[in-house]
PDB file of C-alpha atoms in Angstrom:
ATOM      1  CA  UNK A   1       0.096   0.099   0.029  1.00  0.00           C
ATOM      2  CA  UNK A   2       1.463   3.392  -1.112  1.00  0.00           C
ATOM      3  CA  UNK A   3       1.255   6.301   1.493  1.00  0.00           C
ATOM      4  CA  UNK A   4      -0.524   9.356   0.832  1.00  0.00           C
ATOM      5  CA  UNK A   5      -0.276  12.773   2.925  1.00  0.00           C
ATOM      6  CA  UNK A   6      -3.586  12.073   4.787  1.00  0.00           C
ATOM      7  CA  UNK A   7      -2.665   8.601   5.996  1.00  0.00           C
ATOM      8  CA  UNK A   8       0.929   9.596   7.036  1.00  0.00           C
ATOM      9  CA  UNK A   9      -0.568  12.500   8.955  1.00  0.00           C
ATOM     10  CA  UNK A  10      -2.793  10.027  10.815  1.00  0.00           C
ATOM     11  CA  UNK A  11       0.102   7.548  11.314  1.00  0.00           C
ATOM     12  CA  UNK A  12       2.327  10.243  12.670  1.00  0.00           C
ATOM     13  CA  UNK A  13      -0.485  11.367  15.113  1.00  0.00           C
ATOM     14  CA  UNK A  14      -1.158   8.020  16.368  1.00  0.00           C
ATOM     15  CA  UNK A  15       2.621   7.294  17.062  1.00  0.00           C
ATOM     16  CA  UNK A  16       2.854  10.460  19.122  1.00  0.00           C
ATOM     17  CA  UNK A  17      -0.521   9.937  21.048  1.00  0.00           C
ATOM     18  CA  UNK A  18      -0.410   5.984  21.332  1.00  0.00           C
ATOM     19  CA  UNK A  19       3.335   5.206  20.787  1.00  0.00           C
ATOM     20  CA  UNK A  20       2.897   2.875  18.047  1.00  0.00           C
ATOM     21  CA  UNK A  21       1.536   2.558  14.532  1.00  0.00           C
ATOM     22  CA  UNK A  22       0.394  -0.896  12.978  1.00  0.00           C
ATOM     23  CA  UNK A  23       0.902  -0.623   9.274  1.00  0.00           C
ATOM     24  CA  UNK A  24      -1.573  -3.501   8.452  1.00  0.00           C
ATOM     25  CA  UNK A  25       1.354  -4.672   6.173  1.00  0.00           C
ATOM     26  CA  UNK A  26       0.070  -8.048   4.457  1.00  0.00           C
ATOM     27  CA  UNK A  27       3.263  -8.832   2.722  1.00  0.00           C
ATOM     28  CA  UNK A  28       6.154  -8.649   4.972  1.00  0.00           C
ATOM     29  CA  UNK A  29       5.313 -11.815   6.915  1.00  0.00           C
ATOM     30  CA  UNK A  30       6.097 -13.727   3.702  1.00  0.00           C
ATOM     31  CA  UNK A  31       9.734 -12.190   3.403  1.00  0.00           C
ATOM     32  CA  UNK A  32      10.116 -12.804   7.088  1.00  0.00           C
ATOM     33  CA  UNK A  33       9.210 -16.352   6.404  1.00  0.00           C
ATOM     34  CA  UNK A  34      11.782 -16.648   3.824  1.00  0.00           C
ATOM     35  CA  UNK A  35      14.475 -15.123   5.879  1.00  0.00           C
ATOM     36  CA  UNK A  36      13.705 -17.625   8.711  1.00  0.00           C
ATOM     37  CA  UNK A  37      14.182 -20.455   6.003  1.00  0.00           C
ATOM     38  CA  UNK A  38      17.519 -19.280   5.193  1.00  0.00           C
ATOM     39  CA  UNK A  39      18.515 -19.453   8.947  1.00  0.00           C
ATOM     40  CA  UNK A  40      18.351 -15.624   9.663  1.00  0.00           C
ATOM     41  CA  UNK A  41      21.442 -14.517   7.514  1.00  0.00           C
ATOM     42  CA  UNK A  42      21.893 -11.353   9.199  1.00  0.00           C
ATOM     43  CA  UNK A  43      25.389 -10.873   7.877  1.00  0.00           C
ATOM     44  CA  UNK A  44      24.497 -11.145   4.277  1.00  0.00           C
ATOM     45  CA  UNK A  45      23.073  -9.179   1.340  1.00  0.00           C
ATOM     46  CA  UNK A  46      19.667 -10.830   2.065  1.00  0.00           C
ATOM     47  CA  UNK A  47      19.514  -8.979   5.173  1.00  0.00           C
ATOM     48  CA  UNK A  48      20.223  -5.614   3.661  1.00  0.00           C
ATOM     49  CA  UNK A  49      17.882  -6.360   1.075  1.00  0.00           C
ATOM     50  CA  UNK A  50      14.987  -7.007   3.779  1.00  0.00           C
ATOM     51  CA  UNK A  51      15.919  -3.509   5.438  1.00  0.00           C
ATOM     52  CA  UNK A  52      16.010  -1.911   2.082  1.00  0.00           C
ATOM     53  CA  UNK A  53      12.698  -3.364   0.767  1.00  0.00           C
ATOM     54  CA  UNK A  54      10.526  -2.814   4.012  1.00  0.00           C
ATOM     55  CA  UNK A  55      11.992   0.188   5.625  1.00  0.00           C
ATOM     56  CA  UNK A  56      14.371   2.313   3.605  1.00  0.00           C
ATOM     57  CA  UNK A  57      12.533   2.029   0.486  1.00  0.00           C
ATOM     58  CA  UNK A  58       9.059   1.879   1.999  1.00  0.00           C
ATOM     59  CA  UNK A  59       6.951   4.917   1.396  1.00  0.00           C
ATOM     60  CA  UNK A  60       4.950   4.345   4.758  1.00  0.00           C
ATOM     61  CA  UNK A  61       7.928   3.758   6.902  1.00  0.00           C
ATOM     62  CA  UNK A  62      10.803   6.016   5.938  1.00  0.00           C
ATOM     63  CA  UNK A  63       8.889   9.203   5.982  1.00  0.00           C
ATOM     64  CA  UNK A  64       7.912   8.720   9.369  1.00  0.00           C
ATOM     65  CA  UNK A  65      11.487   7.627  10.468  1.00  0.00           C
ATOM     66  CA  UNK A  66      12.751  10.922   9.011  1.00  0.00           C
ATOM     67  CA  UNK A  67       9.958  13.058  10.568  1.00  0.00           C
ATOM     68  CA  UNK A  68      10.278  11.389  14.111  1.00  0.00           C
ATOM     69  CA  UNK A  69      13.683  12.745  14.532  1.00  0.00           C
ATOM     70  CA  UNK A  70      12.790  16.293  13.550  1.00  0.00           C
ATOM     71  CA  UNK A  71      14.719  16.523  10.387  1.00  0.00           C
ATOM     72  CA  UNK A  72      18.052  15.788  12.475  1.00  0.00           C
ATOM     73  CA  UNK A  73      20.048  12.768  11.162  1.00  0.00           C
ATOM     74  CA  UNK A  74      19.314   9.420  12.656  1.00  0.00           C
ATOM     75  CA  UNK A  75      21.054   6.199  12.286  1.00  0.00           C
ATOM     76  CA  UNK A  76      19.928   2.552  11.824  1.00  0.00           C
ATOM     77  CA  UNK A  77      21.937   1.013  14.560  1.00  0.00           C
ATOM     78  CA  UNK A  78      19.787  -1.933  15.981  1.00  0.00           C
ATOM     79  CA  UNK A  79      19.037  -5.189  13.662  1.00  0.00           C
ATOM     80  CA  UNK A  80      18.138  -8.369  15.793  1.00  0.00           C
ATOM     81  CA  UNK A  81      15.532 -10.916  16.183  1.00  0.00           C
ATOM     82  CA  UNK A  82      13.340 -10.907  19.264  1.00  0.00           C
ATOM     83  CA  UNK A  83      11.674 -13.962  20.170  1.00  0.00           C
ATOM     84  CA  UNK A  84       8.595 -14.511  22.749  1.00  0.00           C
ATOM     85  CA  UNK A  85       8.631 -13.388  26.327  1.00  0.00           C
ATOM     86  CA  UNK A  86       5.242 -14.134  27.478  1.00  0.00           C
ATOM     87  CA  UNK A  87       4.503 -12.454  30.702  1.00  0.00           C
ATOM     88  CA  UNK A  88       7.352  -9.826  30.335  1.00  0.00           C
ATOM     89  CA  UNK A  89       6.413  -5.947  29.291  1.00  0.00           C
ATOM     90  CA  UNK A  90       9.737  -4.656  27.676  1.00  0.00           C
ATOM     91  CA  UNK A  91      10.708  -1.200  26.385  1.00  0.00           C
ATOM     92  CA  UNK A  92      13.941   0.027  24.922  1.00  0.00           C
ATOM     93  CA  UNK A  93      14.290   3.471  26.187  1.00  0.00           C
ATOM     94  CA  UNK A  94      12.617   5.305  29.159  1.00  0.00           C
ATOM     95  CA  UNK A  95      11.923   9.159  29.438  1.00  0.00           C
ATOM     96  CA  UNK A  96       9.023  11.304  28.991  1.00  0.00           C
ATOM     97  CA  UNK A  97      10.290  14.677  27.847  1.00  0.00           C
ATOM     98  CA  UNK A  98      10.883  15.697  24.176  1.00  0.00           C
ATOM     99  CA  UNK A  99      14.542  15.394  24.589  1.00  0.00           C
ATOM    100  CA  UNK A 100      14.007  11.742  25.533  1.00  0.00           C
ATOM    101  CA  UNK A 101      12.514  10.682  21.966  1.00  0.00           C
ATOM    102  CA  UNK A 102      15.710   9.352  21.007  1.00  0.00           C
ATOM    103  CA  UNK A 103      14.965   5.930  19.254  1.00  0.00           C
ATOM    104  CA  UNK A 104      12.344   4.498  17.004  1.00  0.00           C
ATOM    105  CA  UNK A 105      11.800   0.692  16.370  1.00  0.00           C
ATOM    106  CA  UNK A 106      10.386  -1.083  13.329  1.00  0.00           C
ATOM    107  CA  UNK A 107       8.889  -4.344  14.152  1.00  0.00           C
ATOM    108  CA  UNK A 108       8.920  -6.825  11.108  1.00  0.00           C
ATOM    109  CA  UNK A 109       6.692  -9.769  12.354  1.00  0.00           C
ATOM    110  CA  UNK A 110       6.621 -13.305  11.460  1.00  0.00           C
ATOM    111  CA  UNK A 111       3.306 -15.172  10.805  1.00  0.00           C
ATOM    112  CA  UNK A 112       1.647 -16.115  13.826  1.00  0.00           C
ATOM    113  CA  UNK A 113       3.107 -13.608  16.160  1.00  0.00           C
ATOM    114  CA  UNK A 114       1.087 -12.032  19.032  1.00  0.00           C
ATOM    115  CA  UNK A 115       2.322  -8.808  20.539  1.00  0.00           C
ATOM    116  CA  UNK A 116       0.610  -6.719  23.411  1.00  0.00           C
ATOM    117  CA  UNK A 117       1.314  -2.838  22.848  1.00  0.00           C
ATOM    118  CA  UNK A 118       0.506  -0.827  25.890  1.00  0.00           C
ATOM    119  CA  UNK A 119      -0.753   2.593  24.472  1.00  0.00           C
ATOM    120  CA  UNK A 120       0.317   5.850  26.108  1.00  0.00           C
ATOM    121  CA  UNK A 121       3.238   4.106  28.215  1.00  0.00           C
ATOM    122  CA  UNK A 122       5.726   6.153  26.395  1.00  0.00           C
ATOM    123  CA  UNK A 123       4.413   9.168  28.077  1.00  0.00           C
ATOM    124  CA  UNK A 124       4.569   7.838  31.419  1.00  0.00           C
ATOM    125  CA  UNK A 125       7.304   7.475  33.889  1.00  0.00           C
ATOM    126  CA  UNK A 126       7.419   4.060  35.498  1.00  0.00           C
ATOM    127  CA  UNK A 127       9.969   2.048  37.560  1.00  0.00           C
ATOM    128  CA  UNK A 128      11.754  -0.500  35.369  1.00  0.00           C
ATOM    129  CA  UNK A 129      14.113  -3.231  36.137  1.00  0.00           C
ATOM    130  CA  UNK A 130      16.727  -4.663  33.644  1.00  0.00           C
ATOM    131  CA  UNK A 131      15.559  -7.095  31.167  1.00  0.00           C
ATOM    132  CA  UNK A 132      16.844 -10.556  30.119  1.00  0.00           C
ATOM    133  CA  UNK A 133      18.036  -8.865  26.876  1.00  0.00           C
ATOM    134  CA  UNK A 134      18.724  -5.306  25.836  1.00  0.00           C
ATOM    135  CA  UNK A 135      15.853  -3.835  27.218  1.00  0.00           C
ATOM    136  CA  UNK A 136      14.072  -2.650  30.439  1.00  0.00           C
ATOM    137  CA  UNK A 137      11.218  -4.524  32.000  1.00  0.00           C
ATOM    138  CA  UNK A 138       7.664  -2.794  33.417  1.00  0.00           C
ATOM    139  CA  UNK A 139       5.241  -4.063  35.953  1.00  0.00           C
ATOM    140  CA  UNK A 140       1.845  -4.797  34.616  1.00  0.00           C
ATOM    141  CA  UNK A 141       0.081  -3.345  37.777  1.00  0.00           C
ATOM    142  CA  UNK A 142       1.788   0.046  37.268  1.00  0.00           C
ATOM    143  CA  UNK A 143       0.766   0.242  33.549  1.00  0.00           C
ATOM    144  CA  UNK A 144      -2.899  -0.731  34.529  1.00  0.00           C
ATOM    145  CA  UNK A 145      -3.086   1.737  37.316  1.00  0.00           C
ATOM    146  CA  UNK A 146      -1.757   4.575  34.866  1.00  0.00           C
ATOM    147  CA  UNK A 147      -4.591   3.695  32.342  1.00  0.00           C
ATOM    148  CA  UNK A 148      -2.379   2.489  29.642  1.00  0.00           C
ATOM    149  CA  UNK A 149      -4.666   0.487  27.349  1.00  0.00           C
ATOM    150  CA  UNK A 150      -3.643  -2.735  26.226  1.00  0.00           C
ATOM    151  CA  UNK A 151      -3.854  -3.464  22.372  1.00  0.00           C
ATOM    152  CA  UNK A 152      -3.579  -7.099  21.664  1.00  0.00           C
ATOM    153  CA  UNK A 153      -2.350  -7.836  18.189  1.00  0.00           C
ATOM    154  CA  UNK A 154      -2.353 -11.113  16.397  1.00  0.00           C
ATOM    155  CA  UNK A 155      -0.431 -11.144  13.199  1.00  0.00           C
ATOM    156  CA  UNK A 156      -1.565 -14.504  11.501  1.00  0.00           C
ATOM    157  CA  UNK A 157      -0.097 -13.238   8.281  1.00  0.00           C
ATOM    158  CA  UNK A 158       2.697 -11.236   9.940  1.00  0.00           C
ATOM    159  CA  UNK A 159       3.194  -7.493   9.736  1.00  0.00           C
ATOM    160  CA  UNK A 160       5.000  -4.237  10.312  1.00  0.00           C
ATOM    161  CA  UNK A 161       4.628  -1.944  13.328  1.00  0.00           C
ATOM    162  CA  UNK A 162       6.339   1.125  14.072  1.00  0.00           C
ATOM    163  CA  UNK A 163       7.014   1.718  17.768  1.00  0.00           C
ATOM    164  CA  UNK A 164       8.343   4.600  19.908  1.00  0.00           C
ATOM    165  CA  UNK A 165      11.314   2.806  21.653  1.00  0.00           C
ATOM    166  CA  UNK A 166       9.655   3.931  25.284  1.00  0.00           C
ATOM    167  CA  UNK A 167       6.630   1.899  24.684  1.00  0.00           C
ATOM    168  CA  UNK A 168       5.829  -1.026  26.874  1.00  0.00           C
ATOM    169  CA  UNK A 169       5.107  -4.204  24.683  1.00  0.00           C
ATOM    170  CA  UNK A 170       4.929  -7.779  25.271  1.00  0.00           C
ATOM    171  CA  UNK A 171       5.738 -10.500  22.436  1.00  0.00           C
ATOM    172  CA  UNK A 172       3.827 -13.386  23.756  1.00  0.00           C
ATOM    173  CA  UNK A 173       4.234 -15.438  20.539  1.00  0.00           C
ATOM    174  CA  UNK A 174       6.327 -15.746  17.410  1.00  0.00           C
ATOM    175  CA  UNK A 175       8.932 -13.095  16.928  1.00  0.00           C
ATOM    176  CA  UNK A 176       9.883  -9.646  15.477  1.00  0.00           C
ATOM    177  CA  UNK A 177      12.947  -8.747  13.385  1.00  0.00           C
ATOM    178  CA  UNK A 178      13.524  -5.495  15.148  1.00  0.00           C
ATOM    179  CA  UNK A 179      15.409  -2.559  13.359  1.00  0.00           C
ATOM    180  CA  UNK A 180      16.338   0.436  15.665  1.00  0.00           C
ATOM    181  CA  UNK A 181      16.782   4.017  14.641  1.00  0.00           C
ATOM    182  CA  UNK A 182      18.527   6.181  16.928  1.00  0.00           C
ATOM    183  CA  UNK A 183      20.090   9.978  17.485  1.00  0.00           C
ATOM    184  CA  UNK A 184      23.652  10.057  16.485  1.00  0.00           C
ATOM    185  CA  UNK A 185      24.379  11.195  19.897  1.00  0.00           C
ATOM    186  CA  UNK A 186      23.007   7.886  21.214  1.00  0.00           C
ATOM    187  CA  UNK A 187      24.806   5.754  18.432  1.00  0.00           C
ATOM    188  CA  UNK A 188      28.236   7.198  19.547  1.00  0.00           C
ATOM    189  CA  UNK A 189      27.931   5.180  22.616  1.00  0.00           C
ATOM    190  CA  UNK A 190      27.201   1.786  20.938  1.00  0.00           C
ATOM    191  CA  UNK A 191      29.334  -0.614  18.980  1.00  0.00           C
ATOM    192  CA  UNK A 192      28.718  -0.864  15.339  1.00  0.00           C
ATOM    193  CA  UNK A 193      26.989  -3.844  13.895  1.00  0.00           C
ATOM    194  CA  UNK A 194      29.706  -6.078  11.792  1.00  0.00           C
ATOM    195  CA  UNK A 195      29.393  -7.306   8.617  1.00  0.00           C
ATOM    196  CA  UNK A 196      31.892  -9.429   6.435  1.00  0.00           C
ATOM    197  CA  UNK A 197      34.612  -7.392   4.833  1.00  0.00           C
ATOM    198  CA  UNK A 198      33.087  -7.699   1.404  1.00  0.00           C
ATOM    199  CA  UNK A 199      33.237  -5.218  -1.407  1.00  0.00           C
ATOM    200  CA  UNK A 200      29.795  -5.904  -2.524  1.00  0.00           C
ATOM    201  CA  UNK A 201      28.451  -5.232   0.891  1.00  0.00           C
ATOM    202  CA  UNK A 202      30.419  -2.148   1.432  1.00  0.00           C
ATOM    203  CA  UNK A 203      28.962  -0.749  -1.853  1.00  0.00           C
ATOM    204  CA  UNK A 204      25.402  -1.785  -0.910  1.00  0.00           C
ATOM    205  CA  UNK A 205      25.561   0.079   2.721  1.00  0.00           C
ATOM    206  CA  UNK A 206      27.033   3.079   0.912  1.00  0.00           C
ATOM    207  CA  UNK A 207      24.234   3.176  -1.317  1.00  0.00           C
ATOM    208  CA  UNK A 208      21.579   2.673   1.500  1.00  0.00           C
ATOM    209  CA  UNK A 209      22.631   5.737   3.410  1.00  0.00           C
ATOM    210  CA  UNK A 210      21.334   9.395   2.788  1.00  0.00           C
ATOM    211  CA  UNK A 211      21.917  12.739   4.565  1.00  0.00           C
ATOM    212  CA  UNK A 212      18.876  11.817   6.848  1.00  0.00           C
ATOM    213  CA  UNK A 213      19.641   8.169   7.701  1.00  0.00           C
ATOM    214  CA  UNK A 214      22.999   6.611   8.364  1.00  0.00           C
ATOM    215  CA  UNK A 215      23.890   2.946   8.889  1.00  0.00           C
ATOM    216  CA  UNK A 216      26.095   1.805  11.848  1.00  0.00           C
ATOM    217  CA  UNK A 217      27.973  -0.913  10.236  1.00  0.00           C
ATOM    218  CA  UNK A 218      31.644  -1.794  10.442  1.00  0.00           C
ATOM    219  CA  UNK A 219      33.457  -4.440   8.286  1.00  0.00           C
ATOM    220  CA  UNK A 220      35.546  -7.243   9.557  1.00  0.00           C
TER     221      UNK A 220
END
């Protein structure tokens, strides 16, 4: 589905207000399944092709990524598969001020995935503990008391969801190929993602970057 100005504006408003936007993408699940059949080849051109098709060249995703960072350059610095953790509500970032809007995540979801999104939780300050992976964990009772509405999503054919990194969510089934865009300041504290030292991959990554979006890859 191609984007139009009206739908993009509505999606931007939803992202600001609720903290996530389900793009109702009926095609991404098939490509994620093919990626799985190839044993998740993150260090190959196939992974870059997946990024390019469903994010960087996607007319519904890229404009929102560029807008989210207020015209400042952002960097694609996180690209991992997150499996289910039933009962664990996670977020990637904390903070409720405008300056805390430093990271945006894209979920490319496998067929049969189920995710609970806690709307408005990105606008509330909650106590957190360190999660089992590169996340913080939130207490369900605190979210409920704050009036954060649970949106239970069943992605039977897969899907694509844009998520404020501060939003609480729970992957209860399936998995999400998770792509993270961040401010240059935040990325400066991170190690780059590593790809093989291959001329074709270097050329591919170079062609995918722009003035507004960088890619934090190193070649070894």
